[in-house]
mmCIF file of C-alpha atoms in Angstrom:
data_model
loop_
_atom_site.group_PDB
_atom_site.id
_atom_site.type_symbol
_atom_site.label_atom_id
_atom_site.label_comp_id
_atom_site.label_asym_id
_atom_site.label_seq_id
_atom_site.Cartn_x
_atom_site.Cartn_y
_atom_site.Cartn_z
ATOM 1 C CA MET A 7 -10.264 -12.313 4.231
ATOM 2 C CA VAL A 8 -12.091 -14.576 2.088
ATOM 3 C CA HIS A 9 -11.057 -15.538 -1.975
ATOM 4 C CA ILE A 10 -15.266 -15.413 -3.669
ATOM 5 C CA ASP A 11 -15.133 -15.242 -7.774
ATOM 6 C CA LYS A 12 -15.285 -12.322 -9.410
ATOM 7 C CA PRO A 13 -18.764 -12.315 -10.493
ATOM 8 C CA THR A 14 -19.711 -13.098 -14.588
ATOM 9 C CA ASP A 15 -22.459 -10.893 -15.018
ATOM 10 C CA ASN A 16 -22.121 -7.614 -17.362
ATOM 11 C CA VAL A 17 -23.485 -4.370 -15.300
ATOM 12 C CA LYS A 18 -25.646 -3.327 -17.963
ATOM 13 C CA ASP A 19 -27.419 -6.374 -17.956
ATOM 14 C CA VAL A 20 -28.399 -5.799 -14.596
ATOM 15 C CA PHE A 21 -28.861 -2.233 -14.286
ATOM 16 C CA GLU A 22 -30.481 -2.722 -18.126
ATOM 17 C CA ALA A 23 -32.930 -5.187 -15.777
ATOM 18 C CA CYS A 24 -33.136 -2.933 -12.850
ATOM 19 C CA ILE A 25 -34.497 -0.255 -14.632
ATOM 20 C CA SER A 26 -36.722 -2.138 -16.867
ATOM 21 C CA ASN A 27 -39.898 -2.154 -15.359
ATOM 22 C CA TYR A 28 -39.728 1.873 -14.527
ATOM 23 C CA GLU A 29 -43.546 3.328 -15.552
ATOM 24 C CA ASP A 30 -42.135 6.604 -15.855
ATOM 25 C CA VAL A 31 -41.237 7.495 -18.983
ATOM 26 C CA ASN A 32 -38.879 10.619 -18.423
ATOM 27 C CA PHE A 33 -36.669 9.162 -15.747
ATOM 28 C CA LYS A 34 -36.942 5.824 -17.635
ATOM 29 C CA LYS A 35 -35.064 7.667 -20.313
ATOM 30 C CA ARG A 36 -32.731 9.205 -18.209
ATOM 31 C CA LEU A 37 -31.593 6.147 -16.698
ATOM 32 C CA ASN A 38 -31.865 4.287 -19.746
ATOM 33 C CA SER A 39 -28.809 6.986 -20.873
ATOM 34 C CA VAL A 40 -26.397 6.762 -18.680
ATOM 35 C CA THR A 41 -25.931 2.633 -19.630
ATOM 36 C CA ALA A 42 -23.185 3.351 -21.178
ATOM 37 C CA PHE A 43 -21.140 5.369 -18.842
ATOM 38 C CA ILE A 44 -22.157 2.698 -16.331
ATOM 39 C CA GLU A 45 -20.473 0.476 -18.430
ATOM 40 C CA THR A 46 -17.623 2.444 -18.984
ATOM 41 C CA SER A 47 -16.505 3.321 -15.436
ATOM 42 C CA ALA A 48 -17.375 -0.553 -14.568
ATOM 43 C CA THR A 49 -14.734 -1.675 -16.954
ATOM 44 C CA ASN A 50 -12.461 0.767 -15.069
ATOM 45 C CA TYR A 51 -13.243 -0.324 -11.281
ATOM 46 C CA ASP A 52 -12.177 -3.374 -12.932
ATOM 47 C CA SER A 53 -8.535 -2.197 -14.036
ATOM 48 C CA GLN A 54 -8.441 -0.200 -10.918
ATOM 49 C CA ALA A 55 -9.365 -3.074 -8.681
ATOM 50 C CA GLY A 56 -6.813 -5.536 -10.465
ATOM 51 C CA VAL A 57 -3.692 -3.694 -9.256
ATOM 52 C CA ASN A 58 -5.361 -2.357 -5.608
ATOM 53 C CA ASN A 59 -6.102 1.231 -7.512
ATOM 54 C CA LEU A 60 -9.079 1.965 -5.703
ATOM 55 C CA ASN A 61 -8.073 4.839 -4.158
ATOM 56 C CA ALA A 62 -7.780 6.216 -7.408
ATOM 57 C CA ILE A 63 -10.857 6.395 -8.031
ATOM 58 C CA SER A 64 -12.517 9.615 -7.743
ATOM 59 C CA MET A 65 -15.890 10.549 -5.692
ATOM 60 C CA VAL A 66 -18.404 12.091 -7.670
ATOM 61 C CA ASN A 67 -22.062 12.929 -6.142
ATOM 62 C CA ASN A 68 -24.196 11.737 -9.098
ATOM 63 C CA VAL A 69 -24.126 9.412 -12.439
ATOM 64 C CA ASN A 70 -22.903 11.530 -15.527
ATOM 65 C CA ASN A 71 -24.247 14.857 -14.166
ATOM 66 C CA ILE A 72 -28.218 12.976 -15.120
ATOM 67 C CA ILE A 73 -28.498 10.809 -12.117
ATOM 68 C CA THR A 74 -28.540 11.743 -8.546
ATOM 69 C CA VAL A 75 -27.117 9.911 -5.829
ATOM 70 C CA ASP A 76 -30.345 9.427 -4.305
ATOM 71 C CA GLU A 77 -31.845 8.430 -7.447
ATOM 72 C CA MET A 78 -29.116 5.579 -8.031
ATOM 73 C CA LYS A 79 -30.174 4.177 -4.773
ATOM 74 C CA LYS A 80 -33.386 3.766 -5.151
ATOM 75 C CA VAL A 81 -32.232 2.148 -7.913
ATOM 76 C CA TYR A 82 -30.460 -0.103 -5.855
ATOM 77 C CA ASP A 83 -32.834 -0.541 -3.461
ATOM 78 C CA HIS A 84 -36.278 -1.100 -5.019
ATOM 79 C CA LYS A 85 -35.368 -2.684 -8.050
ATOM 80 C CA LEU A 86 -32.219 -5.036 -7.115
ATOM 81 C CA VAL A 87 -32.585 -6.228 -3.547
ATOM 82 C CA ARG A 88 -36.568 -5.607 -3.480
ATOM 83 C CA LYS A 89 -37.967 -9.307 -3.869
ATOM 84 C CA GLY A 90 -40.182 -9.929 -7.221
ATOM 85 C CA GLN A 91 -38.136 -6.641 -8.681
ATOM 86 C CA PRO A 92 -36.708 -7.627 -11.777
ATOM 87 C CA GLY A 93 -32.952 -7.003 -10.498
ATOM 88 C CA ARG A 94 -33.324 -9.555 -7.731
ATOM 89 C CA MET A 95 -32.060 -12.667 -9.546
ATOM 90 C CA TYR A 96 -28.922 -10.526 -9.062
ATOM 91 C CA TYR A 97 -28.740 -9.626 -5.523
ATOM 92 C CA GLU A 98 -29.595 -13.514 -5.077
ATOM 93 C CA LYS A 99 -26.861 -14.295 -7.091
ATOM 94 C CA LEU A 100 -24.438 -12.413 -5.758
ATOM 95 C CA ARG A 101 -25.474 -13.255 -2.107
ATOM 96 C CA LEU A 102 -25.404 -16.873 -2.474
ATOM 97 C CA SER A 103 -21.916 -16.450 -4.376
ATOM 98 C CA ALA A 104 -19.788 -17.070 -0.609
ATOM 99 C CA LYS A 105 -18.936 -20.087 0.635
ATOM 100 C CA ASN A 106 -20.920 -21.909 2.672
ATOM 101 C CA ASN A 107 -22.564 -18.965 3.032
ATOM 102 C CA ILE A 108 -19.745 -17.434 5.667
ATOM 103 C CA CYS A 109 -18.934 -13.709 5.185
ATOM 104 C CA PRO A 110 -16.024 -13.430 3.244
ATOM 105 C CA LEU A 111 -14.846 -10.466 5.262
ATOM 106 C CA CYS A 112 -14.869 -12.112 8.524
ATOM 107 C CA ASN A 113 -14.628 -15.682 7.574
ATOM 108 C CA GLN A 114 -16.683 -16.348 10.847
ATOM 109 C CA ARG A 115 -20.998 -14.958 10.528
ATOM 110 C CA THR A 116 -23.285 -15.667 7.508
ATOM 111 C CA VAL A 117 -24.143 -13.535 5.374
ATOM 112 C CA THR A 118 -27.298 -12.211 5.045
ATOM 113 C CA THR A 119 -26.703 -8.719 2.579
ATOM 114 C CA LEU A 120 -24.619 -7.307 0.041
ATOM 115 C CA ASP A 121 -21.917 -5.186 0.279
ATOM 116 C CA HIS A 122 -20.758 -1.976 -1.706
ATOM 117 C CA VAL A 123 -16.657 -1.522 -1.546
ATOM 118 C CA LEU A 124 -16.921 1.744 -2.787
ATOM 119 C CA PRO A 125 -20.126 2.972 -0.808
ATOM 120 C CA LYS A 126 -22.719 3.934 -3.207
ATOM 121 C CA THR A 127 -23.767 7.387 -1.410
ATOM 122 C CA PHE A 128 -20.138 8.384 -2.908
ATOM 123 C CA TYR A 129 -19.655 6.182 -6.032
ATOM 124 C CA PRO A 130 -23.370 6.237 -7.289
ATOM 125 C CA ILE A 131 -21.869 5.163 -10.573
ATOM 126 C CA PHE A 132 -21.288 1.427 -8.881
ATOM 127 C CA ALA A 133 -24.213 1.164 -7.155
ATOM 128 C CA VAL A 134 -24.865 -1.851 -8.977
ATOM 129 C CA THR A 135 -21.753 -2.793 -10.743
ATOM 130 C CA PRO A 136 -21.502 -6.601 -9.570
ATOM 131 C CA PHE A 137 -17.904 -6.291 -8.879
ATOM 132 C CA ASN A 138 -18.829 -3.671 -6.416
ATOM 133 C CA LEU A 139 -21.120 -5.520 -4.553
ATOM 134 C CA ILE A 140 -19.925 -8.116 -2.148
ATOM 135 C CA PRO A 141 -21.449 -11.214 -0.067
ATOM 136 C CA ALA A 142 -21.266 -9.557 3.346
ATOM 137 C CA CYS A 143 -22.767 -10.321 7.374
ATOM 138 C CA ALA A 144 -24.722 -7.712 8.757
ATOM 139 C CA ASP A 145 -21.940 -6.487 10.913
ATOM 140 C CA CYS A 146 -19.307 -6.433 8.615
ATOM 141 C CA ASN A 147 -21.901 -4.232 6.454
ATOM 142 C CA LYS A 148 -22.000 -1.981 9.273
ATOM 143 C CA ILE A 149 -19.089 -1.763 10.407
ATOM 144 C CA LYS A 150 -17.827 -0.609 7.182
ATOM 145 C CA ASP A 151 -20.314 1.270 6.375
ATOM 146 C CA ARG A 152 -18.779 4.573 4.504
ATOM 147 C CA TYR A 153 -15.634 3.867 5.152
ATOM 148 C CA GLN A 154 -13.348 5.511 2.455
ATOM 149 C CA PRO A 155 -9.144 4.286 2.119
ATOM 150 C CA ASN A 156 -7.185 7.655 1.134
ATOM 151 C CA ILE A 157 -4.180 5.676 0.306
ATOM 152 C CA ALA A 158 -4.097 2.035 -1.161
ATOM 153 C CA GLU A 159 -2.215 0.309 1.892
ATOM 154 C CA GLU A 160 -5.741 1.496 3.603
ATOM 155 C CA GLU A 161 -7.594 -0.240 1.154
ATOM 156 C CA ILE A 162 -9.978 -3.875 2.722
ATOM 157 C CA ILE A 163 -8.926 -6.593 0.964
ATOM 158 C CA HIS A 164 -11.175 -6.914 -1.939
ATOM 159 C CA PRO A 165 -12.554 -10.795 -2.048
ATOM 160 C CA TYR A 166 -12.917 -10.467 -5.841
ATOM 161 C CA TYR A 167 -9.504 -9.426 -6.576
ATOM 162 C CA ASP A 168 -7.337 -10.010 -3.653
ATOM 163 C CA ASP A 169 -6.307 -14.102 -3.052
ATOM 164 C CA ILE A 170 -4.244 -14.633 0.066
ATOM 165 C CA SER A 171 -4.920 -18.077 0.370
ATOM 166 C CA ASN A 172 -1.777 -19.925 -0.858
ATOM 167 C CA GLN A 173 0.486 -18.205 2.344
ATOM 168 C CA GLN A 174 -0.656 -17.642 6.217
ATOM 169 C CA TYR A 175 -0.788 -14.166 7.552
ATOM 170 C CA LEU A 176 -2.709 -14.397 10.094
ATOM 171 C CA TYR A 177 -0.977 -16.153 13.560
ATOM 172 C CA ALA A 178 -2.005 -16.632 17.124
ATOM 173 C CA VAL A 179 -0.654 -15.909 20.356
ATOM 174 C CA LEU A 180 -0.984 -18.534 23.952
ATOM 175 C CA VAL A 181 -1.660 -15.900 26.822
ATOM 176 C CA GLN A 182 -0.488 -18.452 29.576
ATOM 177 C CA THR A 183 -3.323 -17.455 31.999
ATOM 178 C CA THR A 184 -5.762 -19.629 34.117
ATOM 179 C CA PRO A 185 -8.197 -20.021 32.129
ATOM 180 C CA PRO A 186 -5.388 -19.540 28.842
ATOM 181 C CA SER A 187 -6.349 -17.346 26.349
ATOM 182 C CA ILE A 188 -5.551 -16.315 23.061
ATOM 183 C CA ASN A 189 -4.722 -12.930 20.888
ATOM 184 C CA PHE A 190 -4.264 -13.024 16.920
ATOM 185 C CA TYR A 191 -2.411 -10.832 14.475
ATOM 186 C CA ILE A 192 -1.318 -10.273 10.712
ATOM 187 C CA LYS A 193 2.315 -11.124 9.967
ATOM 188 C CA GLN A 194 4.737 -8.340 9.516
ATOM 189 C CA SER A 195 7.512 -8.620 7.501
ATOM 190 C CA ASN A 196 10.683 -6.581 7.787
ATOM 191 C CA PRO A 197 9.550 -4.379 5.907
ATOM 192 C CA ILE A 198 6.099 -4.675 5.814
ATOM 193 C CA ASN A 199 4.597 -5.062 2.561
ATOM 194 C CA ILE A 200 1.606 -3.529 0.969
ATOM 195 C CA ILE A 201 -0.566 -6.463 1.308
ATOM 196 C CA GLU A 202 0.244 -6.915 5.628
ATOM 197 C CA LYS A 203 -0.878 -3.394 5.294
ATOM 198 C CA ARG A 204 -4.005 -3.937 3.657
ATOM 199 C CA LEU A 205 -4.842 -7.148 6.061
ATOM 200 C CA ASN A 206 -3.668 -5.178 9.182
ATOM 201 C CA LYS A 207 -6.183 -2.303 8.458
ATOM 202 C CA HIS A 208 -8.517 -4.943 7.490
ATOM 203 C CA PHE A 209 -8.228 -6.887 11.165
ATOM 204 C CA SER A 210 -8.449 -3.598 12.410
ATOM 205 C CA LEU A 211 -11.450 -2.041 10.811
ATOM 206 C CA PHE A 212 -13.636 -5.289 11.003
ATOM 207 C CA ALA A 213 -12.399 -5.910 14.975
ATOM 208 C CA LEU A 214 -11.274 -9.485 14.560
ATOM 209 C CA ASN A 215 -8.533 -10.216 16.968
ATOM 210 C CA GLU A 216 -11.957 -9.121 19.191
ATOM 211 C CA LEU A 217 -14.196 -11.895 17.180
ATOM 212 C CA TYR A 218 -11.515 -14.523 17.362
ATOM 213 C CA THR A 219 -10.134 -14.441 20.594
ATOM 214 C CA SER A 220 -14.063 -14.531 21.715
ATOM 215 C CA ASN A 221 -14.519 -17.631 19.301
ATOM 216 C CA ALA A 222 -11.214 -19.395 20.656
ATOM 217 C CA ALA A 223 -12.444 -19.144 24.317
ATOM 218 C CA GLY A 224 -15.271 -21.302 23.579
ATOM 219 C CA GLU A 225 -13.160 -23.645 21.493
ATOM 220 C CA LEU A 226 -10.345 -24.109 24.690
ATOM 221 C CA ALA A 227 -13.285 -24.844 27.051
ATOM 222 C CA ASN A 228 -14.920 -27.440 24.243
ATOM 223 C CA ILE A 229 -11.316 -29.518 24.244
ATOM 224 C CA SER A 230 -9.941 -29.509 27.916
ATOM 225 C CA PHE A 231 -12.007 -32.629 28.527
ATOM 226 C CA ARG A 232 -10.524 -34.357 25.547
ATOM 227 C CA LEU A 233 -7.258 -32.726 26.114
ATOM 228 C CA SER A 234 -7.138 -34.039 29.552
ATOM 229 C CA LYS A 235 -8.037 -37.402 28.847
ATOM 230 C CA LEU A 236 -5.347 -37.664 26.323
ATOM 231 C CA TYR A 237 -2.257 -36.362 28.822
ATOM 232 C CA SER A 238 -3.665 -39.210 31.723
ATOM 233 C CA THR A 239 -2.635 -41.785 29.391
ATOM 234 C CA GLY A 240 -0.373 -40.264 27.292
ATOM 235 C CA GLY A 241 1.472 -37.256 28.918
ATOM 236 C CA ARG A 242 2.560 -34.496 26.782
ATOM 237 C CA GLU A 243 3.659 -35.826 23.797
ATOM 238 C CA CYS A 244 -0.332 -36.956 23.359
ATOM 239 C CA VAL A 245 -1.732 -34.098 23.405
ATOM 240 C CA ARG A 246 1.112 -32.109 21.610
ATOM 241 C CA GLU A 247 0.580 -34.756 18.706
ATOM 242 C CA TYR A 248 -3.392 -34.029 18.471
ATOM 243 C CA LEU A 249 -3.363 -30.402 18.576
ATOM 244 C CA ARG A 250 -0.944 -30.600 15.620
ATOM 245 C CA GLU A 251 -3.036 -33.116 13.755
ATOM 246 C CA GLU A 252 -5.917 -30.757 14.139
ATOM 247 C CA PHE A 253 -3.382 -27.546 13.289
ATOM 248 C CA GLU A 254 -2.765 -29.854 9.921
ATOM 249 C CA SER A 255 -6.413 -30.693 9.002
ATOM 250 C CA ARG A 256 -7.931 -27.100 9.587
ATOM 251 C CA TYR A 257 -4.447 -25.801 7.285
ATOM 252 C CA GLU A 258 -4.832 -28.004 4.850
ATOM 253 C CA ASN A 259 -8.187 -26.346 4.548
ATOM 254 C CA ASN A 260 -7.706 -22.147 4.843
ATOM 255 C CA ARG A 261 -4.264 -20.954 6.659
ATOM 256 C CA ASN A 262 -6.031 -17.820 7.433
ATOM 257 C CA SER A 263 -8.881 -19.335 9.408
ATOM 258 C CA TRP A 264 -8.736 -18.587 13.158
ATOM 259 C CA GLN A 265 -9.096 -22.055 14.106
ATOM 260 C CA THR A 266 -5.511 -22.612 11.846
ATOM 261 C CA ALA A 267 -3.518 -19.689 13.685
ATOM 262 C CA MET A 268 -5.088 -21.261 17.417
ATOM 263 C CA TYR A 269 -3.980 -24.576 17.019
ATOM 264 C CA LYS A 270 -0.576 -23.842 15.448
ATOM 265 C CA ALA A 271 0.052 -22.082 18.790
ATOM 266 C CA LEU A 272 -1.031 -24.390 20.859
ATOM 267 C CA TYR A 273 0.848 -27.430 19.575
ATOM 268 C CA LYS A 274 4.150 -25.002 19.476
ATOM 269 C CA ASN A 275 3.774 -24.383 23.682
ATOM 270 C CA ALA A 276 5.262 -26.532 25.952
ATOM 271 C CA TRP A 277 3.784 -25.023 28.779
ATOM 272 C CA PHE A 278 -0.345 -25.372 27.221
ATOM 273 C CA CYS A 279 0.510 -28.881 26.479
ATOM 274 C CA ASN A 280 1.954 -29.728 29.217
ATOM 275 C CA GLY A 281 -1.335 -28.961 31.208
ATOM 276 C CA GLY A 282 -1.439 -25.335 30.842
ATOM 277 C CA PHE A 283 -5.482 -25.772 29.178
ATOM 278 C CA ARG A 284 -7.189 -26.832 32.510
ATOM 279 C CA ILE A 285 -9.669 -24.310 32.914
ATOM 280 C CA ASP A 286 -10.150 -23.978 36.140
#
């Protein structure tokens, strides 16, 4: 759910670097013969992704009827991912492109790998296409696996092509229990628009409510002592002002972080500010 600048490396350069040290002459010749086809396909990918239409690209289990899925997987695994191989520099460049090394899919966990937006099993043509490779944490990479949308509304948020930073879509609701808890949800207009539908799919697929609710419980415990001191000296308004300032700071940094959503829900809740923050 976090935007990253689109890679600038050309797929032709990446692919040619990957296959440059193959010693099997015939295999290398076959790989070289599909270079132009891979480059043309990457251009089409860029066009379709730019208008939220990746689902329109057909699945094909080979590359131009010359290279098989397993052969392209080997190019990716052995030549792009493996340390010491000629494509590794591009792998590292993509992996390190995430802001603060945080996974752009969940905006929470640390980046450890690259994820194929269009799975290489169904789209071997994009196995080493930079536009299709995004930095991700191991959990998001595993959850997404071979997920393939059938319609545009089911496409996840693409970090290179979607930028939701100018508007708040993630919100939270306080559950008035002891201790209090937080649930998260995606804004839904009436009628719901396509970016909200995609955010809902993204939110559900990666189980972000469960992840953020757990993190919020820890944050509530961390600030409980601080809120108690503020309440004892200045009452509800003092607590509310502190929470409002925390919200404003996080809103300026990221309008769609779980912290922004949580602090907004907290400072607007009179029950919480009037002592509901107590955890026992």
